[in-house]
């Protein structure tokens, strides 16, 4: 397995530019690709703004920022991914779109290149089947905001090789992250535990057991969580939480994953959280 000196990233949005920043700050070259020059320039601008905030906090210097930005090349052409030893797909969470992208990448890059996906919910084994390199395909699930969050879930598909797993784990550690290894399963580890907890918080709210404020205060003060589950749901998006629960119900066939009716009602009403200025709370 070749050393990873350049990482290709498909998608310059929130996750893509966050991964790009983490790589560049750690001394790894990046090729960040998206569908338009506007998209990639916006992603690069976001990285620059994030680095400026770190300068204000005296965590990095102006020279560090300049060095990091010099390592990021932006492009609208997949051909530029040929320079990478690892390509990370960080596009929108849509199965058909991801398969289309992965097939393009698979046909383009050298056989020894590792291809990873940043999916938070789609089967790694299923995505790997869209390529001719199932042994060199893996899940690399970063958490938002990527530059700040230490965790990376390294998800093995059915055919992911030990060499691929070890190379990607070492890569995550080189970024200063703390990776955990996960078998392919709906929700992996963190979201498998987190989203049902959020769903249960909606159930408690719907039963009138406590107010939203008191539910969140209870979990913050009693479980030392930095944010309550209902406020977190507003941040994630209630539609996203509902969609994840529906996937679990379908995949596991277990009624314990049945979405709370109140959650369904709020999504039907268009109260999706922060992005619509109204969810459990008003913004």
XYZ file of C-alpha atoms in Angstrom:
283
model
C 0.000 0.000 0.000
C 1.497 3.332 -1.086
C 2.121 6.189 1.338
C -0.683 8.781 1.394
C 0.838 12.133 0.442
C -2.092 13.615 -1.493
C -5.783 13.236 -0.705
C -8.510 13.851 -3.261
C -11.791 15.157 -1.859
C -15.018 15.167 -3.847
C -17.317 17.865 -2.514
C -16.336 21.323 -1.242
C -19.278 21.707 1.127
C -19.264 21.625 4.921
C -17.728 18.171 5.271
C -15.472 18.344 2.226
C -13.813 21.645 3.083
C -13.516 20.564 6.725
C -11.650 17.404 5.686
C -9.504 19.500 3.341
C -8.558 21.833 6.190
C -7.690 18.954 8.526
C -5.457 17.405 5.871
C -3.740 20.644 4.819
C -3.010 21.729 8.393
C -1.411 18.308 8.964
C 0.932 18.730 5.996
C -0.960 16.601 3.472
C -1.643 17.895 -0.030
C -5.278 18.143 -1.086
C -7.158 18.218 -4.376
C -10.717 19.407 -3.653
C -13.162 18.871 -6.511
C -16.722 20.091 -6.984
C -19.108 20.715 -9.880
C -18.461 24.448 -10.281
C -15.733 27.010 -9.720
C -18.150 28.892 -7.461
C -18.533 25.826 -5.231
C -14.809 25.135 -4.881
C -13.959 28.807 -4.285
C -16.639 28.985 -1.597
C -15.133 25.887 0.033
C -11.640 27.387 -0.066
C -12.968 30.651 1.382
C -14.581 28.714 4.228
C -11.234 27.078 5.028
C -9.510 30.476 5.010
C -12.136 31.886 7.378
C -11.785 28.922 9.714
C -8.002 29.352 9.782
C -8.437 33.067 10.534
C -10.467 32.147 13.618
C -7.651 29.849 14.757
C -5.179 32.719 14.314
C -7.355 34.953 16.529
C -7.321 32.215 19.166
C -3.515 32.074 18.789
C -3.624 28.376 17.876
C -1.850 28.884 14.540
C 0.211 31.656 12.909
C -0.272 33.586 9.666
C 2.559 31.476 8.235
C 0.719 28.293 9.214
C -2.398 29.549 7.427
C -0.465 30.386 4.277
C 1.236 26.990 4.294
C -2.065 25.153 4.749
C -3.813 27.051 1.953
C -0.860 26.425 -0.367
C -1.462 22.676 0.020
C -5.072 22.871 -1.212
C -5.662 22.739 -4.957
C -9.240 23.260 -6.116
C -10.630 21.923 -9.364
C -13.797 21.116 -11.280
C -12.109 18.213 -13.108
C -11.977 14.655 -11.800
C -8.768 14.197 -13.819
C -6.912 16.099 -11.101
C -7.748 13.288 -8.648
C -5.150 11.118 -10.404
C -2.483 12.701 -8.174
C -4.084 11.259 -5.013
C -3.318 8.045 -3.152
C -6.608 8.331 -1.240
C -9.863 9.752 -2.613
C -12.623 10.658 -0.147
C -16.152 11.116 -1.492
C -17.943 13.761 0.590
C -20.936 14.550 -1.598
C -24.576 14.923 -0.534
C -26.069 11.951 1.356
C -27.786 10.481 -1.688
C -27.187 6.872 -2.756
C -27.642 7.343 -6.507
C -25.384 10.405 -6.567
C -22.671 8.648 -4.578
C -22.770 5.595 -6.863
C -22.452 7.824 -9.933
C -19.445 9.615 -8.430
C -17.762 6.433 -7.227
C -18.055 4.760 -10.620
C -16.386 7.779 -12.248
C -13.572 7.805 -9.699
C -13.076 4.044 -9.868
C -12.605 4.169 -13.636
C -10.186 7.082 -13.399
C -7.690 6.518 -10.587
C -4.943 3.902 -10.438
C -5.853 0.396 -9.196
C -3.852 0.781 -5.972
C -5.620 3.995 -4.893
C -7.892 3.706 -1.853
C -11.401 5.126 -2.256
C -13.342 6.165 0.862
C -16.799 7.566 1.484
C -17.789 9.997 4.225
C -21.357 8.659 4.309
C -23.110 8.712 7.678
C -25.810 6.179 6.823
C -25.369 4.325 3.514
C -24.034 0.756 3.467
C -20.292 0.642 2.803
C -20.612 -2.839 1.304
C -23.330 -1.627 -1.053
C -21.296 1.395 -2.186
C -18.181 -0.754 -2.599
C -20.122 -2.956 -5.024
C -20.347 0.022 -7.396
C -16.555 -0.138 -7.808
C -13.994 -2.675 -9.002
C -11.939 -2.216 -5.810
C -14.123 -3.496 -2.977
C -10.974 -4.520 -1.082
C -9.659 -0.937 -1.330
C -12.962 0.720 -0.453
C -13.810 1.905 3.063
C -15.987 4.250 5.096
C -14.288 7.270 6.667
C -17.011 9.050 8.623
C -15.829 12.412 9.933
C -17.911 14.478 12.345
C -18.909 18.120 11.989
C -17.099 20.475 12.474
C -14.269 18.329 11.080
C -11.327 20.516 12.207
C -12.574 20.400 15.825
C -14.046 16.919 16.244
C -11.560 14.195 17.187
C -13.597 11.191 16.097
C -13.457 9.389 12.765
C -15.439 6.178 12.316
C -13.473 3.804 10.080
C -16.103 1.474 8.618
C -15.122 -1.809 7.003
C -17.266 -3.185 4.215
C -17.552 -6.947 3.790
C -14.519 -7.059 1.481
C -12.367 -4.230 2.864
C -8.795 -5.542 3.243
C -6.689 -5.272 6.392
C -4.113 -3.230 4.463
C -6.757 -0.696 3.430
C -8.108 -0.439 6.965
C -4.642 0.007 8.453
C -3.621 2.664 5.912
C -6.780 4.713 6.488
C -6.552 4.379 10.269
C -2.939 5.597 10.149
C -4.047 8.457 7.907
C -6.740 9.500 10.414
C -4.193 9.416 13.230
C -1.831 11.557 11.140
C -4.605 14.176 11.075
C -4.624 14.167 14.880
C -7.910 12.261 14.981
C -8.923 9.363 17.226
C -10.371 6.702 14.899
C -12.587 3.818 15.944
C -13.091 0.712 13.800
C -16.670 -0.239 12.972
C -18.300 -3.069 11.041
C -20.768 -2.088 8.342
C -24.235 -1.719 9.919
C -27.040 0.870 9.738
C -25.960 4.030 11.569
C -22.540 2.555 12.345
C -21.872 3.318 16.064
C -22.420 6.956 17.019
C -25.599 7.680 15.064
C -26.995 4.236 15.937
C -26.937 5.285 19.595
C -27.479 9.035 19.223
C -30.532 9.258 16.954
C -32.697 6.760 18.900
C -31.834 8.771 22.034
C -33.103 11.908 20.274
C -36.237 10.016 19.205
C -36.836 8.974 22.827
C -36.487 12.598 23.930
C -39.311 13.462 21.505
C -41.355 10.625 22.999
C -40.855 12.019 26.518
C -41.822 15.477 25.252
C -44.947 14.168 23.491
C -46.106 12.419 26.671
C -45.855 15.680 28.616
C -43.414 14.189 31.095
C -41.359 17.401 31.054
C -40.913 20.550 28.993
C -38.364 20.682 26.182
C -36.204 23.017 28.269
C -36.265 20.669 31.261
C -35.575 17.566 29.144
C -32.525 19.249 27.655
C -31.398 20.618 31.030
C -31.777 17.154 32.563
C -29.562 15.514 29.944
C -26.968 18.287 30.101
C -26.752 18.330 33.892
C -27.385 14.638 34.548
C -25.356 13.111 31.696
C -22.808 15.889 31.192
C -23.857 16.390 27.573
C -22.803 19.737 26.075
C -26.171 20.174 24.365
C -29.573 18.647 25.088
C -31.023 16.073 22.656
C -33.899 18.294 21.468
C -31.633 21.275 20.821
C -29.273 18.892 19.045
C -32.144 17.620 16.896
C -32.866 21.216 15.863
C -29.203 21.599 14.912
C -29.077 18.346 12.928
C -32.470 18.888 11.299
C -35.653 17.126 12.382
C -36.126 15.791 8.849
C -32.694 14.177 9.015
C -33.455 12.586 12.395
C -36.745 11.228 11.056
C -35.109 9.847 7.910
C -32.445 8.063 9.958
C -35.044 6.477 12.258
C -37.006 5.290 9.231
C -33.863 3.654 7.834
C -33.296 1.854 11.143
C -36.907 0.653 11.278
C -36.645 -0.683 7.726
C -33.200 -2.267 8.069
C -33.611 -3.816 11.528
C -37.348 -4.535 11.395
C -37.529 -3.778 15.121
C -40.360 -1.606 16.502
C -37.995 0.026 18.992
C -36.816 2.166 16.066
C -40.321 3.453 15.281
C -40.123 7.261 14.862
C -42.030 9.265 17.458
C -45.332 10.615 16.121
C -44.504 14.130 17.368
C -41.282 14.057 15.348
C -43.275 13.084 12.246
C -45.817 15.860 12.922
C -43.172 18.554 13.296
C -41.465 17.508 10.067
C -44.849 17.477 8.272
C -45.432 21.017 9.550
C -42.091 22.147 8.105
C -40.618 22.764 11.546
C -37.218 21.288 10.761
C -35.045 23.100 13.289
C -32.471 25.849 12.885
C -32.542 25.741 9.086
C -36.218 26.779 9.066
C -35.913 29.028 12.163
C -38.449 26.811 13.970
C -38.164 23.308 15.370
C -38.554 22.324 18.988
C -37.305 25.846 19.682
C -37.606 29.133 17.760
C -34.501 30.750 16.235
